[in-house]
Amino acid sequence: MDKALFDRAFRIYWDAGYQLHVHVNGDAGLDRVLDTLEANLRRNPRYDHRTVIVHFAVSAFEQVQRIRNLGAIVSGNPYYVRALADQYSVVGLGPERADAMVRLGDLSRAGIRWSLHSDMPMAPADPLFLMWCAVNRVTASGRVAAPDQRISAEEALRGVTIEAAYSLKMEDEIGSLAPGKRANMTILDRNPLAVNPMEIRDIAVWGTVMEGRVLPGAKGERHASKVPADGGGAARAFERAALQHALKVVHAHL
């Protein structure tokens, strides 16, 4: 994005009191966002601005501490590791930078709050699959990318519930079950905190409770993340389409 245009837009919404969610994939782009955030904090300080770094694909370790110091939070897309780490290891980023994409482990160790999103259609709109990607960091070839960036199942569950609500400043309304909040919930057939981490994506959704109504799920439904009945052809086609989408968008910002 043109720097002058970005600076002007950021300043207008900052001064109007909006919470800003900025989509950024490259580490240079992240520097741009953090520089602009710092400049506006100095010019017009705001408490609990909760600026959200969205996607958080490529970053440097040193940028993590700066995110914390500036009071920003992250909404990461862990599917980048699954779909892109192998290819970007060969073309574009190199093995070390590609494997460290979406460095959630570093965020947790730094005490930075983060959530997960799919960026549908970049990734399947399947929270359990996003959890699986973040917890295991297994690439399309089956290897584990940057094991030190894996996070716990509990952190991943928070990333699609209470932390997701926090990223929208809605943690007092949704994201957990507590008095005074909306009692809408998803009912799973197994506990994602108790199963083998590699089985998280296989957990079925029994149904939901919405505005007091218990709504069982339809039988025979398949998760978007599961291997299709054709033996995997459709899954591979989806990953190829995701890669092509990312090549167009991500490479433009590296």
Tab-separated table of C-alpha atoms in Angstrom:
chain	number	residue	atom	x	y	z
A	1	MET	CA	0.000	0.000	0.000
A	2	ASP	CA	1.275	3.463	-0.833
A	3	LYS	CA	2.974	4.778	2.324
A	4	ALA	CA	1.385	8.228	2.241
A	5	LEU	CA	-2.062	6.704	1.768
A	6	PHE	CA	-1.473	4.146	4.523
A	7	ASP	CA	-0.211	6.816	6.939
A	8	ARG	CA	-3.214	9.048	6.241
A	9	ALA	CA	-5.763	6.250	6.600
A	10	PHE	CA	-4.165	4.992	9.816
A	11	ARG	CA	-4.155	8.471	11.329
A	12	ILE	CA	-7.791	9.191	10.434
A	13	TYR	CA	-9.116	5.994	12.013
A	14	TRP	CA	-6.716	6.227	14.955
A	15	ASP	CA	-7.854	9.746	15.825
A	16	ALA	CA	-11.497	8.690	15.452
A	17	GLY	CA	-10.968	6.070	18.151
A	18	TYR	CA	-11.381	2.985	15.993
A	19	GLN	CA	-9.680	-0.315	16.723
A	20	LEU	CA	-7.451	-1.040	13.731
A	21	HIS	CA	-7.043	-4.490	12.150
A	22	VAL	CA	-4.191	-4.417	9.624
A	23	HIS	CA	-3.570	-7.282	7.207
A	24	VAL	CA	0.177	-7.812	6.837
A	25	ASN	CA	2.179	-10.772	5.521
A	26	GLY	CA	5.785	-9.627	5.075
A	27	ASP	CA	8.322	-8.583	7.698
A	28	ALA	CA	8.929	-5.269	5.913
A	29	GLY	CA	5.184	-4.696	5.931
A	30	LEU	CA	5.151	-5.454	9.648
A	31	ASP	CA	7.843	-2.810	10.179
A	32	ARG	CA	5.603	-0.353	8.323
A	33	VAL	CA	2.663	-1.117	10.594
A	34	LEU	CA	4.708	-0.956	13.799
A	35	ASP	CA	6.449	2.273	12.761
A	36	THR	CA	3.093	3.883	12.028
A	37	LEU	CA	1.567	2.593	15.252
A	38	GLU	CA	4.486	3.942	17.284
A	39	ALA	CA	4.304	7.344	15.592
A	40	ASN	CA	0.580	7.649	16.337
A	41	LEU	CA	0.989	6.488	19.929
A	42	ARG	CA	3.538	9.237	20.481
A	43	ARG	CA	1.413	11.843	18.708
A	44	ASN	CA	-1.940	10.867	20.199
A	45	PRO	CA	-1.613	8.297	23.023
A	46	ARG	CA	-4.471	5.818	23.406
A	47	TYR	CA	-5.073	3.284	26.180
A	48	ASP	CA	-5.950	-0.295	25.179
A	49	HIS	CA	-5.997	0.494	21.466
A	50	ARG	CA	-5.611	-3.252	20.809
A	51	THR	CA	-4.343	-2.835	17.238
A	52	VAL	CA	-4.480	-6.261	15.555
A	53	ILE	CA	-1.739	-7.638	13.301
A	54	VAL	CA	-3.752	-9.872	10.952
A	55	HIS	CA	-2.164	-12.932	9.225
A	56	PHE	CA	1.343	-12.471	10.736
A	57	ALA	CA	2.921	-14.665	8.082
A	58	VAL	CA	6.574	-13.594	7.918
A	59	SER	CA	8.224	-11.837	10.837
A	60	ALA	CA	11.564	-11.510	12.587
A	61	PHE	CA	12.125	-12.558	16.191
A	62	GLU	CA	13.050	-8.984	17.120
A	63	GLN	CA	9.666	-7.730	15.921
A	64	VAL	CA	7.837	-9.812	18.532
A	65	GLN	CA	9.114	-7.741	21.446
A	66	ARG	CA	8.219	-4.582	19.590
A	67	ILE	CA	4.640	-5.808	19.107
A	68	ARG	CA	4.433	-6.299	22.860
A	69	ASN	CA	5.975	-2.940	23.675
A	70	LEU	CA	3.475	-1.138	21.453
A	71	GLY	CA	0.446	-2.909	22.922
A	72	ALA	CA	-0.570	-4.645	19.696
A	73	ILE	CA	-2.036	-8.143	19.449
A	74	VAL	CA	-2.028	-10.755	16.675
A	75	SER	CA	-4.610	-12.708	14.701
A	76	GLY	CA	-2.526	-15.427	13.049
A	77	ASN	CA	-3.278	-17.798	10.205
A	78	PRO	CA	-1.582	-21.110	11.111
A	79	TYR	CA	-2.553	-22.674	7.788
A	80	TYR	CA	0.316	-20.791	6.148
A	81	VAL	CA	2.686	-23.296	7.735
A	82	ARG	CA	0.663	-26.265	6.524
A	83	ALA	CA	0.214	-25.099	2.938
A	84	LEU	CA	3.218	-22.897	2.226
A	85	ALA	CA	6.252	-23.715	4.396
A	86	ASP	CA	7.552	-26.457	2.091
A	87	GLN	CA	7.232	-24.398	-1.074
A	88	TYR	CA	8.578	-21.202	0.481
A	89	SER	CA	11.551	-23.137	1.835
A	90	VAL	CA	12.594	-23.688	-1.773
A	91	VAL	CA	11.313	-20.510	-3.427
A	92	GLY	CA	10.964	-17.071	-1.886
A	93	LEU	CA	11.949	-17.280	1.775
A	94	GLY	CA	14.431	-20.077	2.378
A	95	PRO	CA	14.075	-22.866	4.969
A	96	GLU	CA	14.580	-20.878	8.186
A	97	ARG	CA	12.212	-18.018	7.416
A	98	ALA	CA	9.598	-20.280	5.822
A	99	ASP	CA	9.496	-22.647	8.796
A	100	ALA	CA	9.147	-19.758	11.275
A	101	MET	CA	6.022	-18.330	9.645
A	102	VAL	CA	3.239	-17.491	12.117
A	103	ARG	CA	5.589	-17.749	15.123
A	104	LEU	CA	2.909	-18.274	17.757
A	105	GLY	CA	5.339	-19.869	20.203
A	106	ASP	CA	7.379	-16.672	20.362
A	107	LEU	CA	4.202	-14.632	20.882
A	108	SER	CA	3.165	-16.804	23.832
A	109	ARG	CA	6.597	-16.624	25.429
A	110	ALA	CA	6.524	-12.843	25.072
A	111	GLY	CA	3.109	-12.610	26.738
A	112	ILE	CA	1.371	-11.265	23.621
A	113	ARG	CA	-2.301	-12.130	23.206
A	114	TRP	CA	-3.175	-13.780	19.904
A	115	SER	CA	-6.062	-15.501	18.157
A	116	LEU	CA	-6.513	-17.665	15.065
A	117	HIS	CA	-8.382	-17.078	11.811
A	118	SER	CA	-8.751	-18.903	8.485
A	119	ASP	CA	-8.863	-16.001	5.999
A	120	MET	CA	-11.405	-18.124	4.100
A	121	PRO	CA	-10.920	-19.107	1.253
A	122	MET	CA	-7.199	-19.085	2.035
A	123	ALA	CA	-7.839	-21.888	4.551
A	124	PRO	CA	-10.889	-23.979	5.450
A	125	ALA	CA	-13.290	-22.223	7.832
A	126	ASP	CA	-12.787	-24.999	10.378
A	127	PRO	CA	-11.647	-23.886	13.861
A	128	LEU	CA	-10.601	-27.407	14.879
A	129	PHE	CA	-8.390	-27.650	11.800
A	130	LEU	CA	-6.830	-24.267	12.619
A	131	MET	CA	-6.121	-25.561	16.122
A	132	TRP	CA	-4.542	-28.685	14.639
A	133	CYS	CA	-2.318	-26.598	12.359
A	134	ALA	CA	-1.142	-24.374	15.224
A	135	VAL	CA	-0.530	-27.197	17.700
A	136	ASN	CA	1.287	-29.550	15.317
A	137	ARG	CA	2.789	-27.320	12.572
A	138	VAL	CA	2.836	-30.272	10.197
A	139	THR	CA	3.530	-29.206	6.610
A	140	ALA	CA	1.994	-30.640	3.446
A	141	SER	CA	4.965	-33.046	3.171
A	142	GLY	CA	4.404	-34.341	6.708
A	143	ARG	CA	7.349	-32.744	8.496
A	144	VAL	CA	7.177	-30.427	11.520
A	145	ALA	CA	8.182	-26.833	10.769
A	146	ALA	CA	9.924	-24.941	13.613
A	147	PRO	CA	8.892	-27.210	16.528
A	148	ASP	CA	9.661	-24.414	19.000
A	149	GLN	CA	6.776	-22.410	17.510
A	150	ARG	CA	4.181	-25.059	18.380
A	151	ILE	CA	1.677	-24.132	21.057
A	152	SER	CA	-0.487	-26.152	23.446
A	153	ALA	CA	-3.968	-27.410	22.687
A	154	GLU	CA	-5.340	-25.164	25.427
A	155	GLU	CA	-3.703	-22.093	23.860
A	156	ALA	CA	-5.108	-23.070	20.468
A	157	LEU	CA	-8.592	-23.536	21.940
A	158	ARG	CA	-8.365	-20.085	23.492
A	159	GLY	CA	-7.232	-18.807	20.100
A	160	VAL	CA	-10.556	-19.725	18.493
A	161	THR	CA	-12.723	-18.745	21.481
A	162	ILE	CA	-11.934	-16.157	24.165
A	163	GLU	CA	-8.875	-14.688	22.427
A	164	ALA	CA	-10.820	-14.335	19.188
A	165	ALA	CA	-13.469	-12.446	21.139
A	166	TYR	CA	-10.751	-10.317	22.764
A	167	SER	CA	-9.392	-9.389	19.334
A	168	LEU	CA	-12.808	-7.859	18.557
A	169	LYS	CA	-13.195	-6.241	21.991
A	170	MET	CA	-16.174	-8.538	22.557
A	171	GLU	CA	-14.729	-10.655	25.383
A	172	ASP	CA	-17.478	-9.432	27.731
A	173	GLU	CA	-20.167	-10.833	25.404
A	174	ILE	CA	-18.808	-13.996	23.761
A	175	GLY	CA	-15.806	-16.329	23.746
A	176	SER	CA	-16.413	-18.210	26.988
A	177	LEU	CA	-19.320	-19.419	29.098
A	178	ALA	CA	-19.865	-17.049	32.010
A	179	PRO	CA	-22.800	-15.247	33.667
A	180	GLY	CA	-23.914	-12.302	31.586
A	181	LYS	CA	-22.514	-13.593	28.288
A	182	ARG	CA	-24.391	-15.098	25.369
A	183	ALA	CA	-24.861	-18.815	26.040
A	184	ASN	CA	-24.219	-19.880	22.437
A	185	MET	CA	-21.837	-22.825	22.163
A	186	THR	CA	-20.538	-25.631	19.983
A	187	ILE	CA	-20.796	-29.193	21.296
A	188	LEU	CA	-17.952	-31.537	20.324
A	189	ASP	CA	-17.928	-35.319	20.534
A	190	ARG	CA	-14.459	-35.358	22.130
A	191	ASN	CA	-12.367	-33.082	24.312
A	192	PRO	CA	-9.678	-31.345	22.202
A	193	LEU	CA	-7.553	-30.933	25.335
A	194	ALA	CA	-7.523	-34.679	26.030
A	195	VAL	CA	-7.029	-36.304	22.614
A	196	ASN	CA	-3.722	-36.895	20.858
A	197	PRO	CA	-2.784	-33.541	19.273
A	198	MET	CA	-2.754	-35.152	15.828
A	199	GLU	CA	-6.424	-36.114	16.296
A	200	ILE	CA	-7.748	-32.620	16.976
A	201	ARG	CA	-8.838	-32.079	13.382
A	202	ASP	CA	-10.796	-35.365	13.437
A	203	ILE	CA	-13.076	-34.314	16.297
A	204	ALA	CA	-16.675	-34.191	15.162
A	205	VAL	CA	-19.151	-31.428	15.954
A	206	TRP	CA	-22.208	-32.972	17.614
A	207	GLY	CA	-24.197	-29.768	17.281
A	208	THR	CA	-24.704	-26.304	18.703
A	209	VAL	CA	-26.748	-24.404	21.254
A	210	MET	CA	-28.009	-21.126	19.812
A	211	GLU	CA	-30.263	-18.737	21.742
A	212	GLY	CA	-31.374	-21.575	23.985
A	213	ARG	CA	-32.129	-24.008	21.158
A	214	VAL	CA	-30.218	-27.311	21.006
A	215	LEU	CA	-29.406	-27.977	17.344
A	216	PRO	CA	-27.890	-31.400	16.587
A	217	GLY	CA	-25.654	-31.495	13.523
A	218	ALA	CA	-26.700	-33.374	10.410
A	219	LYS	CA	-25.326	-36.897	10.096
A	220	GLY	CA	-22.741	-37.603	7.443
A	221	GLU	CA	-21.358	-34.081	7.237
A	222	ARG	CA	-17.637	-33.809	6.569
A	223	HIS	CA	-15.232	-31.257	7.934
A	224	ALA	CA	-13.692	-28.928	5.366
A	225	SER	CA	-10.251	-30.045	6.557
A	226	LYS	CA	-10.762	-33.800	6.182
A	227	VAL	CA	-9.439	-35.805	3.272
A	228	PRO	CA	-12.257	-36.162	0.712
A	229	ALA	CA	-13.612	-39.501	-0.380
A	230	ASP	CA	-11.601	-39.369	-3.622
A	231	GLY	CA	-8.467	-40.250	-1.655
A	232	GLY	CA	-7.050	-36.759	-1.398
A	233	GLY	CA	-7.290	-35.294	-4.894
A	234	ALA	CA	-9.659	-32.543	-3.843
A	235	ALA	CA	-7.517	-31.787	-0.797
A	236	ARG	CA	-4.447	-31.424	-2.981
A	237	ALA	CA	-6.396	-29.216	-5.381
A	238	PHE	CA	-7.447	-27.009	-2.474
A	239	GLU	CA	-3.834	-26.701	-1.287
A	240	ARG	CA	-2.691	-25.828	-4.821
A	241	ALA	CA	-5.380	-23.158	-5.045
A	242	ALA	CA	-4.348	-21.808	-1.637
A	243	LEU	CA	-0.728	-21.660	-2.766
A	244	GLN	CA	-1.629	-19.810	-5.963
A	245	HIS	CA	-3.693	-17.322	-3.956
A	246	ALA	CA	-0.846	-16.796	-1.490
A	247	LEU	CA	1.755	-16.414	-4.233
A	248	LYS	CA	-0.270	-13.559	-5.686
A	249	VAL	CA	-0.870	-11.845	-2.348
A	250	VAL	CA	2.127	-12.687	-0.161
A	251	HIS	CA	4.875	-12.249	-2.754
A	252	ALA	CA	3.623	-8.759	-3.468
A	253	HIS	CA	4.545	-7.787	0.102
A	254	LEU	CA	7.882	-9.577	0.603
